[in-house]
Amino acid sequence: MKSSRYFSILFLCVFFLFNTIVAQDTKQKLELQRKKLEKEIEYTSKFIGKTRKNKTATVNEINLLNTQIERRKELVETLKREIETLDRNIEEDQDGLARLSKKLTDIKSQYANLVYFAYRHQTAYNKLIFLFSAEDFNQAYQRLRYLEQLAAYLRKQASHIRKMETEKEEDIIKINNQIDEKKRLLDDENVQMSKREQEKAQKTQLVKKLSGQEKQLKVRLKQKQKEANRLTNKIKEIIAGEIRTKTSAKTGKKYVLTPAEKQLSANFAENKGKLPWPVNKGMIAETFGVHQHPVLKYVKTRNNGVNIATEKNTDARCVFNGKVVSIARITTTNKAVIVKHGDYFTVYSNLTDVYVATGDKVKTNQALGKIYTNPDGQTRLHFEVWKGKEYQNPAYWILKR
């Protein structure tokens, strides 16, 4: 019976401790996520500000605003989750404070009764009466021991009450701090929601403004698609060439990697989601996949990689050890470096200057070339990841910031 009760108490202690740890962990994760989003929003705002200095409405500005609006939405959702977590913590702490207050009241009441009893018997006269009224010496000795133990217990209880009062004060301060934090988060949530609405209004105005430039937009889009197709064809040509080199014409054996290439390929695959960014500082301005054009109705665009917005005079960096297999000229201001990593390939496009040559072995984070800055002051790196003949979503391969 005692054993069962002991394990029940132990289970409850472990349960409450686990819940506390989980709650703290959740709160810390949400705080980190909020700070990360705030940093991304600040960085995107910087690019939007630079774009607006040119006083010319562009599709890039709309794309940046789309990114900003999405980040604000994520931030508001994170703030809501933080507030919900705080509400739970406040409720739990208030319940704990109520239990502590009741316990303290009970102990104080018990202590007051004991003090009154002790006062009646601790005076010299009453103490003697209490002792001499004993039936025998043994009972008198036991009464003396009892009075001594009572005095020691009262001292201990007095110390315990002081500690509990301190704990209660600390709990009150903690709850008040949480309430203040909740108010701050609610204010921040309202600010972010207001800014998001402003950005949506700005986007609507930009779309309206650019809608009158449909002809020019279609010309620019056609040029961009032409450049993208040229790059894709070049990549496919390089990969096909690599496969031909590795395939025996006589035996017709399939494309086979050398042991060193297999190891490099395996190492690259193991680092999925952990590869460094191809720029020192930047943000994804256009994501991978098929997208509805922000202005032109019924027009969709495809991105085989990601477009990373960065600062002027930034170098593109290799994300993993490999070998340069091609340097392609897409336009007069756009060069692309293709690096092989076993069965994988990474592509760094929109470079104006290239620091490496075909055949060079390159290391992780090695500078490959300077990224081109267009007349509007926009610096964009187009980055792709391929596995054999299949393109991958680069966002799944590089570190999340």
mmCIF file of C-alpha atoms in Angstrom:
data_model
loop_
_atom_site.group_PDB
_atom_site.id
_atom_site.type_symbol
_atom_site.label_atom_id
_atom_site.label_comp_id
_atom_site.label_asym_id
_atom_site.label_seq_id
_atom_site.Cartn_x
_atom_site.Cartn_y
_atom_site.Cartn_z
ATOM 1 C CA MET A 1 0.000 0.000 0.000
ATOM 2 C CA LYS A 2 2.802 2.402 1.017
ATOM 3 C CA SER A 3 4.783 1.397 -2.069
ATOM 4 C CA SER A 4 1.796 2.140 -4.346
ATOM 5 C CA ARG A 5 1.307 5.556 -2.733
ATOM 6 C CA TYR A 6 5.016 6.326 -3.093
ATOM 7 C CA PHE A 7 4.984 5.541 -6.829
ATOM 8 C CA SER A 8 1.805 7.622 -7.314
ATOM 9 C CA ILE A 9 3.484 10.645 -5.723
ATOM 10 C CA LEU A 10 6.659 10.010 -7.727
ATOM 11 C CA PHE A 11 4.629 9.800 -10.970
ATOM 12 C CA LEU A 12 2.879 13.111 -10.240
ATOM 13 C CA CYS A 13 6.211 14.823 -9.497
ATOM 14 C CA VAL A 14 7.743 13.535 -12.736
ATOM 15 C CA PHE A 15 4.589 14.492 -14.683
ATOM 16 C CA PHE A 16 4.586 18.101 -13.438
ATOM 17 C CA LEU A 17 8.353 18.400 -13.933
ATOM 18 C CA PHE A 18 8.032 17.096 -17.527
ATOM 19 C CA ASN A 19 5.190 19.537 -18.279
ATOM 20 C CA THR A 20 7.252 22.433 -16.902
ATOM 21 C CA ILE A 21 10.274 21.493 -19.028
ATOM 22 C CA VAL A 22 8.105 21.104 -22.167
ATOM 23 C CA ALA A 23 6.431 24.481 -21.530
ATOM 24 C CA GLN A 24 9.817 26.191 -21.091
ATOM 25 C CA ASP A 25 11.153 24.486 -24.229
ATOM 26 C CA THR A 26 8.087 25.564 -26.259
ATOM 27 C CA LYS A 27 8.398 29.152 -25.008
ATOM 28 C CA GLN A 28 12.107 29.302 -25.907
ATOM 29 C CA LYS A 29 11.473 27.849 -29.386
ATOM 30 C CA LEU A 30 8.713 30.382 -30.058
ATOM 31 C CA GLU A 31 10.944 33.247 -28.876
ATOM 32 C CA LEU A 32 13.742 32.073 -31.193
ATOM 33 C CA GLN A 33 11.306 31.744 -34.112
ATOM 34 C CA ARG A 34 9.925 35.238 -33.438
ATOM 35 C CA LYS A 35 13.406 36.785 -33.319
ATOM 36 C CA LYS A 36 14.348 34.975 -36.542
ATOM 37 C CA LEU A 37 11.241 36.292 -38.337
ATOM 38 C CA GLU A 38 11.816 39.812 -37.000
ATOM 39 C CA LYS A 39 15.366 39.683 -38.360
ATOM 40 C CA GLU A 40 14.125 38.462 -41.779
ATOM 41 C CA ILE A 41 11.479 41.209 -41.903
ATOM 42 C CA GLU A 42 14.073 43.849 -41.034
ATOM 43 C CA TYR A 43 16.349 42.523 -43.792
ATOM 44 C CA THR A 44 13.533 42.435 -46.374
ATOM 45 C CA SER A 45 12.523 45.994 -45.426
ATOM 46 C CA LYS A 46 16.067 47.054 -46.243
ATOM 47 C CA PHE A 47 15.766 45.639 -49.792
ATOM 48 C CA ILE A 48 12.307 47.148 -50.283
ATOM 49 C CA GLY A 49 13.695 50.527 -49.220
ATOM 50 C CA LYS A 50 16.548 50.242 -51.741
ATOM 51 C CA THR A 51 14.109 49.271 -54.504
ATOM 52 C CA ARG A 52 11.872 52.270 -53.794
ATOM 53 C CA LYS A 53 14.806 54.685 -54.074
ATOM 54 C CA ASN A 54 14.800 54.033 -57.825
ATOM 55 C CA LYS A 55 11.255 55.466 -57.971
ATOM 56 C CA THR A 56 10.338 52.860 -60.583
ATOM 57 C CA ALA A 57 7.712 50.214 -59.811
ATOM 58 C CA THR A 58 9.071 46.732 -60.508
ATOM 59 C CA VAL A 59 7.935 43.122 -60.288
ATOM 60 C CA ASN A 60 10.861 42.524 -57.906
ATOM 61 C CA GLU A 61 9.356 44.992 -55.442
ATOM 62 C CA ILE A 62 6.060 43.095 -55.576
ATOM 63 C CA ASN A 63 7.910 39.815 -54.984
ATOM 64 C CA LEU A 64 9.690 41.368 -51.995
ATOM 65 C CA LEU A 65 6.383 42.670 -50.646
ATOM 66 C CA ASN A 66 4.865 39.187 -51.060
ATOM 67 C CA THR A 67 7.754 37.757 -49.037
ATOM 68 C CA GLN A 68 7.342 40.482 -46.426
ATOM 69 C CA ILE A 69 3.576 39.939 -46.150
ATOM 70 C CA GLU A 70 4.099 36.187 -45.718
ATOM 71 C CA ARG A 71 6.775 36.750 -43.049
ATOM 72 C CA ARG A 72 4.472 39.154 -41.192
ATOM 73 C CA LYS A 73 1.730 36.519 -41.289
ATOM 74 C CA GLU A 74 4.123 33.934 -39.816
ATOM 75 C CA LEU A 75 5.236 36.456 -37.187
ATOM 76 C CA VAL A 76 1.641 37.215 -36.151
ATOM 77 C CA GLU A 77 0.926 33.465 -35.877
ATOM 78 C CA THR A 78 4.080 33.009 -33.780
ATOM 79 C CA LEU A 79 3.053 35.894 -31.517
ATOM 80 C CA LYS A 80 -0.402 34.314 -31.109
ATOM 81 C CA ARG A 81 1.208 31.001 -30.088
ATOM 82 C CA GLU A 82 3.497 32.838 -27.655
ATOM 83 C CA ILE A 83 0.485 34.570 -26.099
ATOM 84 C CA GLU A 84 -1.383 31.238 -25.834
ATOM 85 C CA THR A 85 1.667 29.672 -24.143
ATOM 86 C CA LEU A 86 1.882 32.630 -21.753
ATOM 87 C CA ASP A 87 -1.837 32.331 -20.958
ATOM 88 C CA ARG A 88 -1.331 28.675 -20.011
ATOM 89 C CA ASN A 89 1.747 29.524 -17.937
ATOM 90 C CA ILE A 90 -0.057 32.372 -16.155
ATOM 91 C CA GLU A 91 -3.054 30.134 -15.412
ATOM 92 C CA GLU A 92 -0.815 27.350 -14.069
ATOM 93 C CA ASP A 93 1.229 29.797 -11.978
ATOM 94 C CA GLN A 94 -1.927 31.452 -10.609
ATOM 95 C CA ASP A 95 -3.285 28.016 -9.641
ATOM 96 C CA GLY A 96 0.043 27.236 -7.986
ATOM 97 C CA LEU A 97 -0.044 30.584 -6.172
ATOM 98 C CA ALA A 98 -3.586 29.886 -4.930
ATOM 99 C CA ARG A 99 -2.493 26.473 -3.595
ATOM 100 C CA LEU A 100 0.577 28.017 -1.977
ATOM 101 C CA SER A 101 -1.515 30.803 -0.393
ATOM 102 C CA LYS A 102 -3.976 28.263 1.050
ATOM 103 C CA LYS A 103 -1.146 26.103 2.366
ATOM 104 C CA LEU A 104 0.509 29.166 3.886
ATOM 105 C CA THR A 105 -2.762 30.215 5.546
ATOM 106 C CA ASP A 106 -3.223 26.701 7.004
ATOM 107 C CA ILE A 107 0.362 26.558 8.273
ATOM 108 C CA LYS A 108 0.084 30.039 9.804
ATOM 109 C CA SER A 109 -3.154 29.052 11.569
ATOM 110 C CA GLN A 110 -1.554 25.860 12.881
ATOM 111 C CA TYR A 111 1.526 27.828 13.879
ATOM 112 C CA ALA A 112 -0.582 30.398 15.766
ATOM 113 C CA ASN A 113 -2.283 27.631 17.789
ATOM 114 C CA LEU A 114 1.069 26.056 18.628
ATOM 115 C CA VAL A 115 2.541 29.421 19.603
ATOM 116 C CA TYR A 116 -0.428 30.032 21.905
ATOM 117 C CA PHE A 117 0.024 26.576 23.463
ATOM 118 C CA ALA A 118 3.761 27.127 23.830
ATOM 119 C CA TYR A 119 3.193 30.564 25.367
ATOM 120 C CA ARG A 120 0.942 29.023 28.015
ATOM 121 C CA HIS A 121 3.559 26.446 28.970
ATOM 122 C CA GLN A 122 6.873 28.170 28.316
ATOM 123 C CA THR A 123 6.613 30.729 31.140
ATOM 124 C CA ALA A 124 8.649 29.624 34.130
ATOM 125 C CA TYR A 125 5.588 29.228 36.363
ATOM 126 C CA ASN A 126 3.378 27.383 33.864
ATOM 127 C CA LYS A 127 6.295 25.230 32.775
ATOM 128 C CA LEU A 128 6.891 24.092 36.369
ATOM 129 C CA ILE A 129 3.189 23.351 36.893
ATOM 130 C CA PHE A 130 3.131 21.381 33.624
ATOM 131 C CA LEU A 131 6.209 19.371 34.671
ATOM 132 C CA PHE A 132 5.305 18.818 38.357
ATOM 133 C CA SER A 133 1.776 17.731 37.480
ATOM 134 C CA ALA A 134 3.297 14.644 35.888
ATOM 135 C CA GLU A 135 2.457 11.326 37.514
ATOM 136 C CA ASP A 136 6.089 10.218 37.700
ATOM 137 C CA PHE A 137 9.627 11.253 36.798
ATOM 138 C CA ASN A 138 9.511 9.516 33.411
ATOM 139 C CA GLN A 139 6.386 11.440 32.393
ATOM 140 C CA ALA A 140 7.941 14.700 33.588
ATOM 141 C CA TYR A 141 11.030 13.973 31.483
ATOM 142 C CA GLN A 142 8.861 13.211 28.455
ATOM 143 C CA ARG A 143 6.981 16.508 28.969
ATOM 144 C CA LEU A 144 10.273 18.401 29.164
ATOM 145 C CA ARG A 145 11.425 16.748 25.926
ATOM 146 C CA TYR A 146 8.089 17.623 24.347
ATOM 147 C CA LEU A 147 8.447 21.313 25.258
ATOM 148 C CA GLU A 148 11.993 21.368 23.846
ATOM 149 C CA GLN A 149 10.871 19.650 20.636
ATOM 150 C CA LEU A 150 7.924 22.049 20.379
ATOM 151 C CA ALA A 151 10.257 25.037 20.637
ATOM 152 C CA ALA A 152 12.539 23.563 17.948
ATOM 153 C CA TYR A 153 9.549 22.773 15.714
ATOM 154 C CA LEU A 154 8.207 26.318 16.102
ATOM 155 C CA ARG A 155 11.577 27.752 15.062
ATOM 156 C CA LYS A 156 11.620 25.437 12.052
ATOM 157 C CA GLN A 157 8.031 26.353 11.104
ATOM 158 C CA ALA A 158 8.790 30.052 11.452
ATOM 159 C CA SER A 159 11.690 29.602 9.001
ATOM 160 C CA HIS A 160 9.457 27.545 6.685
ATOM 161 C CA ILE A 161 6.761 30.255 6.732
ATOM 162 C CA ARG A 162 9.342 32.931 5.868
ATOM 163 C CA LYS A 163 10.543 30.825 2.924
ATOM 164 C CA MET A 164 6.978 30.250 1.719
ATOM 165 C CA GLU A 165 6.220 33.973 1.952
ATOM 166 C CA THR A 166 9.348 34.702 -0.105
ATOM 167 C CA GLU A 167 8.272 32.055 -2.631
ATOM 168 C CA LYS A 168 4.808 33.620 -2.787
ATOM 169 C CA GLU A 169 6.287 37.079 -3.415
ATOM 170 C CA GLU A 170 8.498 35.637 -6.177
ATOM 171 C CA ASP A 171 5.473 33.921 -7.760
ATOM 172 C CA ILE A 172 3.518 37.192 -7.712
ATOM 173 C CA ILE A 173 6.442 39.012 -9.373
ATOM 174 C CA LYS A 174 6.746 36.208 -11.961
ATOM 175 C CA ILE A 175 3.024 36.358 -12.798
ATOM 176 C CA ASN A 176 3.090 40.166 -13.053
ATOM 177 C CA ASN A 177 6.108 39.933 -15.389
ATOM 178 C CA GLN A 178 4.247 37.393 -17.537
ATOM 179 C CA ILE A 179 1.202 39.681 -17.677
ATOM 180 C CA ASP A 180 3.473 42.579 -18.739
ATOM 181 C CA GLU A 181 5.093 40.348 -21.372
ATOM 182 C CA LYS A 182 1.668 39.300 -22.652
ATOM 183 C CA LYS A 183 0.651 42.971 -22.983
ATOM 184 C CA ARG A 184 3.857 43.702 -24.920
ATOM 185 C CA LEU A 185 3.247 40.728 -27.243
ATOM 186 C CA LEU A 186 -0.358 41.807 -27.833
ATOM 187 C CA ASP A 187 0.835 45.323 -28.697
ATOM 188 C CA ASP A 188 3.462 43.854 -31.033
ATOM 189 C CA GLU A 189 0.819 41.633 -32.655
ATOM 190 C CA ASN A 190 -1.393 44.672 -33.347
ATOM 191 C CA VAL A 191 1.573 46.589 -34.808
ATOM 192 C CA GLN A 192 2.514 43.678 -37.108
ATOM 193 C CA MET A 193 -1.080 43.225 -38.275
ATOM 194 C CA SER A 194 -1.289 46.953 -39.046
ATOM 195 C CA LYS A 195 1.993 46.883 -40.995
ATOM 196 C CA ARG A 196 0.843 43.807 -42.901
ATOM 197 C CA GLU A 197 -2.322 45.612 -43.983
ATOM 198 C CA GLN A 198 -0.220 48.598 -45.095
ATOM 199 C CA GLU A 199 2.048 46.324 -47.146
ATOM 200 C CA LYS A 200 -0.945 44.627 -48.757
ATOM 201 C CA ALA A 201 -2.265 48.071 -49.729
ATOM 202 C CA GLN A 202 1.155 49.006 -51.164
ATOM 203 C CA LYS A 203 1.191 45.778 -53.160
ATOM 204 C CA THR A 204 -2.292 46.504 -54.553
ATOM 205 C CA GLN A 205 -1.148 49.978 -55.656
ATOM 206 C CA LEU A 206 1.985 48.553 -57.302
ATOM 207 C CA VAL A 207 0.023 45.878 -59.167
ATOM 208 C CA LYS A 208 -2.410 48.546 -60.365
ATOM 209 C CA LYS A 209 0.474 50.748 -61.500
ATOM 210 C CA LEU A 210 2.270 47.926 -63.314
ATOM 211 C CA SER A 211 -0.926 46.646 -64.946
ATOM 212 C CA GLY A 212 -0.657 49.576 -67.341
ATOM 213 C CA GLN A 213 2.749 48.295 -68.469
ATOM 214 C CA GLU A 214 1.566 44.866 -69.610
ATOM 215 C CA LYS A 215 3.367 45.031 -72.960
ATOM 216 C CA GLN A 216 6.756 45.904 -71.426
ATOM 217 C CA LEU A 217 6.286 43.264 -68.707
ATOM 218 C CA LYS A 218 5.632 40.555 -71.300
ATOM 219 C CA VAL A 219 8.799 41.553 -73.189
ATOM 220 C CA ARG A 220 10.875 41.379 -69.990
ATOM 221 C CA LEU A 221 9.288 38.071 -68.995
ATOM 222 C CA LYS A 222 10.026 36.592 -72.419
ATOM 223 C CA GLN A 223 13.675 37.671 -72.094
ATOM 224 C CA LYS A 224 13.939 36.160 -68.613
ATOM 225 C CA GLN A 225 12.394 32.881 -69.791
ATOM 226 C CA LYS A 226 14.816 32.821 -72.711
ATOM 227 C CA GLU A 227 17.768 33.212 -70.303
ATOM 228 C CA ALA A 228 16.340 30.564 -67.950
ATOM 229 C CA ASN A 229 15.882 28.099 -70.840
ATOM 230 C CA ARG A 230 19.423 28.777 -72.036
ATOM 231 C CA LEU A 231 20.764 28.018 -68.547
ATOM 232 C CA THR A 232 18.635 24.861 -68.192
ATOM 233 C CA ASN A 233 19.745 23.579 -71.606
ATOM 234 C CA LYS A 234 23.368 24.249 -70.698
ATOM 235 C CA ILE A 235 23.018 22.341 -67.413
ATOM 236 C CA LYS A 236 21.358 19.396 -69.170
ATOM 237 C CA GLU A 237 24.096 19.437 -71.794
ATOM 238 C CA ILE A 238 26.807 19.353 -69.088
ATOM 239 C CA ILE A 239 25.084 16.520 -67.207
ATOM 240 C CA ALA A 240 24.574 14.537 -70.426
ATOM 241 C CA GLY A 241 28.265 15.035 -71.217
ATOM 242 C CA GLU A 242 29.252 13.760 -67.761
ATOM 243 C CA ILE A 243 27.048 10.692 -68.242
ATOM 244 C CA ARG A 244 28.549 10.014 -71.692
ATOM 245 C CA THR A 245 32.052 10.266 -70.228
ATOM 246 C CA LYS A 246 31.199 7.755 -67.496
ATOM 247 C CA THR A 247 29.344 5.344 -69.775
ATOM 248 C CA SER A 248 31.257 2.702 -71.700
ATOM 249 C CA ALA A 249 30.421 2.928 -75.417
ATOM 250 C CA LYS A 250 31.547 -0.677 -75.965
ATOM 251 C CA THR A 251 29.763 -2.414 -73.120
ATOM 252 C CA GLY A 252 26.845 0.016 -72.846
ATOM 253 C CA LYS A 253 27.121 -0.006 -69.062
ATOM 254 C CA LYS A 254 25.071 2.480 -67.102
ATOM 255 C CA TYR A 255 26.446 5.763 -65.729
ATOM 256 C CA VAL A 256 28.821 4.748 -62.920
ATOM 257 C CA LEU A 257 30.555 7.006 -60.385
ATOM 258 C CA THR A 258 34.096 6.391 -59.192
ATOM 259 C CA PRO A 259 34.477 5.382 -55.498
ATOM 260 C CA ALA A 260 35.649 8.943 -54.701
ATOM 261 C CA GLU A 261 32.646 10.436 -56.520
ATOM 262 C CA LYS A 262 30.288 8.037 -54.733
ATOM 263 C CA GLN A 263 31.710 9.154 -51.390
ATOM 264 C CA LEU A 264 31.412 12.832 -52.353
ATOM 265 C CA SER A 265 27.832 12.266 -53.525
ATOM 266 C CA ALA A 266 26.957 10.474 -50.270
ATOM 267 C CA ASN A 267 28.532 13.266 -48.205
ATOM 268 C CA PHE A 268 26.574 15.868 -50.155
ATOM 269 C CA ALA A 269 23.302 13.961 -49.618
ATOM 270 C CA GLU A 270 24.019 13.588 -45.888
ATOM 271 C CA ASN A 271 24.248 17.374 -45.610
ATOM 272 C CA LYS A 272 20.749 18.019 -46.936
ATOM 273 C CA GLY A 273 19.334 20.923 -44.960
ATOM 274 C CA LYS A 274 22.787 21.733 -43.558
ATOM 275 C CA LEU A 275 24.599 23.230 -46.554
ATOM 276 C CA PRO A 276 25.838 26.812 -46.089
ATOM 277 C CA TRP A 277 24.165 29.586 -48.056
ATOM 278 C CA PRO A 278 25.791 30.484 -51.396
ATOM 279 C CA VAL A 279 26.047 34.104 -50.154
ATOM 280 C CA ASN A 280 27.339 35.501 -46.895
ATOM 281 C CA LYS A 281 24.167 37.489 -46.304
ATOM 282 C CA GLY A 282 20.888 37.407 -48.184
ATOM 283 C CA MET A 283 17.267 36.328 -48.401
ATOM 284 C CA ILE A 284 15.208 34.219 -50.800
ATOM 285 C CA ALA A 285 13.362 36.750 -52.959
ATOM 286 C CA GLU A 286 11.813 34.177 -55.314
ATOM 287 C CA THR A 287 11.161 30.577 -54.337
ATOM 288 C CA PHE A 288 11.422 27.307 -56.262
ATOM 289 C CA GLY A 289 8.577 26.017 -58.434
ATOM 290 C CA VAL A 290 5.658 27.356 -60.465
ATOM 291 C CA HIS A 291 4.238 30.760 -59.513
ATOM 292 C CA GLN A 292 1.403 32.963 -60.645
ATOM 293 C CA HIS A 293 2.855 36.145 -62.141
ATOM 294 C CA PRO A 294 2.182 38.957 -59.624
ATOM 295 C CA VAL A 295 0.800 41.291 -62.317
ATOM 296 C CA LEU A 296 -0.010 39.410 -65.538
ATOM 297 C CA LYS A 297 -3.225 37.414 -65.308
ATOM 298 C CA TYR A 298 -3.262 33.791 -66.502
ATOM 299 C CA VAL A 299 0.557 33.844 -66.748
ATOM 300 C CA LYS A 300 2.631 31.443 -64.679
ATOM 301 C CA THR A 301 6.393 31.388 -64.278
ATOM 302 C CA ARG A 302 8.678 28.532 -63.330
ATOM 303 C CA ASN A 303 11.806 28.807 -61.223
ATOM 304 C CA ASN A 304 14.152 25.800 -61.290
ATOM 305 C CA GLY A 305 16.025 27.177 -58.297
ATOM 306 C CA VAL A 306 15.817 30.120 -55.929
ATOM 307 C CA ASN A 307 16.669 33.780 -56.453
ATOM 308 C CA ILE A 308 18.588 35.165 -53.501
ATOM 309 C CA ALA A 309 18.584 38.926 -52.903
ATOM 310 C CA THR A 310 21.856 40.185 -51.487
ATOM 311 C CA GLU A 311 24.002 43.310 -51.279
ATOM 312 C CA LYS A 312 26.144 44.946 -53.942
ATOM 313 C CA ASN A 313 29.671 43.522 -54.482
ATOM 314 C CA THR A 314 28.704 40.195 -52.874
ATOM 315 C CA ASP A 315 30.477 37.001 -53.967
ATOM 316 C CA ALA A 316 28.736 33.714 -54.731
ATOM 317 C CA ARG A 317 30.203 30.934 -52.568
ATOM 318 C CA CYS A 318 30.415 27.204 -53.193
ATOM 319 C CA VAL A 319 28.112 25.284 -50.835
ATOM 320 C CA PHE A 320 30.155 22.044 -50.835
ATOM 321 C CA ASN A 321 33.436 20.547 -51.995
ATOM 322 C CA GLY A 322 33.355 19.747 -55.696
ATOM 323 C CA LYS A 323 34.752 20.289 -59.168
ATOM 324 C CA VAL A 324 33.912 23.090 -61.614
ATOM 325 C CA VAL A 325 32.577 21.376 -64.748
ATOM 326 C CA SER A 326 31.439 24.440 -66.692
ATOM 327 C CA ILE A 327 31.390 28.213 -66.843
ATOM 328 C CA ALA A 328 28.498 29.225 -69.078
ATOM 329 C CA ARG A 329 27.850 32.668 -70.546
ATOM 330 C CA ILE A 330 24.096 33.251 -70.487
ATOM 331 C CA THR A 331 24.189 36.964 -71.446
ATOM 332 C CA THR A 332 26.905 39.622 -71.559
ATOM 333 C CA THR A 333 26.346 40.326 -67.851
ATOM 334 C CA ASN A 334 25.251 36.863 -66.727
ATOM 335 C CA LYS A 335 27.690 34.004 -66.282
ATOM 336 C CA ALA A 336 26.940 30.728 -64.537
ATOM 337 C CA VAL A 337 29.308 28.406 -62.679
ATOM 338 C CA ILE A 338 28.319 24.725 -62.523
ATOM 339 C CA VAL A 339 29.968 22.608 -59.815
ATOM 340 C CA LYS A 340 29.800 18.817 -59.640
ATOM 341 C CA HIS A 341 29.545 16.962 -56.307
ATOM 342 C CA GLY A 342 29.484 13.297 -57.332
ATOM 343 C CA ASP A 343 25.948 12.660 -58.601
ATOM 344 C CA TYR A 344 24.861 16.185 -57.611
ATOM 345 C CA PHE A 345 25.357 19.556 -59.301
ATOM 346 C CA THR A 346 25.025 23.096 -57.966
ATOM 347 C CA VAL A 347 24.522 26.116 -60.228
ATOM 348 C CA TYR A 348 25.479 29.725 -59.439
ATOM 349 C CA SER A 349 24.050 32.099 -62.050
ATOM 350 C CA ASN A 350 23.935 35.884 -62.641
ATOM 351 C CA LEU A 351 27.653 36.378 -62.038
ATOM 352 C CA THR A 352 29.506 39.254 -63.650
ATOM 353 C CA ASP A 353 33.050 38.172 -62.707
ATOM 354 C CA VAL A 354 34.185 34.563 -62.271
ATOM 355 C CA TYR A 355 37.170 33.624 -60.083
ATOM 356 C CA VAL A 356 37.455 29.925 -61.040
ATOM 357 C CA ALA A 357 38.068 27.922 -64.203
ATOM 358 C CA THR A 358 36.638 24.695 -65.622
ATOM 359 C CA GLY A 359 38.380 21.718 -64.003
ATOM 360 C CA ASP A 360 39.190 23.545 -60.744
ATOM 361 C CA LYS A 361 38.554 21.695 -57.499
ATOM 362 C CA VAL A 362 36.681 23.981 -55.129
ATOM 363 C CA LYS A 363 36.070 23.927 -51.388
ATOM 364 C CA THR A 364 33.040 24.712 -49.243
ATOM 365 C CA ASN A 365 32.523 28.496 -48.910
ATOM 366 C CA GLN A 366 35.096 29.254 -51.630
ATOM 367 C CA ALA A 367 34.248 32.401 -53.628
ATOM 368 C CA LEU A 368 33.267 31.529 -57.212
ATOM 369 C CA GLY A 369 32.471 34.960 -58.640
ATOM 370 C CA LYS A 370 30.926 38.375 -58.080
ATOM 371 C CA ILE A 371 27.136 38.646 -58.362
ATOM 372 C CA TYR A 372 25.809 41.095 -60.950
ATOM 373 C CA THR A 373 24.012 44.261 -59.793
ATOM 374 C CA ASN A 374 21.503 45.540 -62.361
ATOM 375 C CA PRO A 375 20.882 49.240 -63.217
ATOM 376 C CA ASP A 376 18.025 49.299 -60.662
ATOM 377 C CA GLY A 377 20.543 48.454 -57.928
ATOM 378 C CA GLN A 378 19.247 44.899 -57.424
ATOM 379 C CA THR A 379 21.768 42.144 -56.725
ATOM 380 C CA ARG A 380 20.337 38.639 -57.242
ATOM 381 C CA LEU A 381 22.002 35.236 -57.281
ATOM 382 C CA HIS A 382 20.130 32.459 -59.077
ATOM 383 C CA PHE A 383 21.001 29.189 -57.314
ATOM 384 C CA GLU A 384 20.042 25.650 -58.370
ATOM 385 C CA VAL A 385 20.632 22.109 -57.082
ATOM 386 C CA TRP A 386 20.409 19.069 -59.372
ATOM 387 C CA LYS A 387 20.568 15.348 -58.688
ATOM 388 C CA GLY A 388 21.502 13.790 -61.986
ATOM 389 C CA LYS A 389 18.937 15.081 -64.488
ATOM 390 C CA GLU A 390 16.411 16.146 -61.838
ATOM 391 C CA TYR A 391 16.341 19.594 -60.282
ATOM 392 C CA GLN A 392 15.799 19.893 -56.536
ATOM 393 C CA ASN A 393 14.338 22.601 -54.317
ATOM 394 C CA PRO A 394 17.468 24.392 -53.022
ATOM 395 C CA ALA A 395 15.571 25.663 -49.951
ATOM 396 C CA TYR A 396 15.513 22.052 -48.682
ATOM 397 C CA TRP A 397 19.293 21.776 -48.990
ATOM 398 C CA ILE A 398 20.625 24.972 -47.445
ATOM 399 C CA LEU A 399 20.500 25.866 -43.771
ATOM 400 C CA LYS A 400 17.329 27.482 -42.496
ATOM 401 C CA ARG A 401 18.020 30.965 -41.221
#
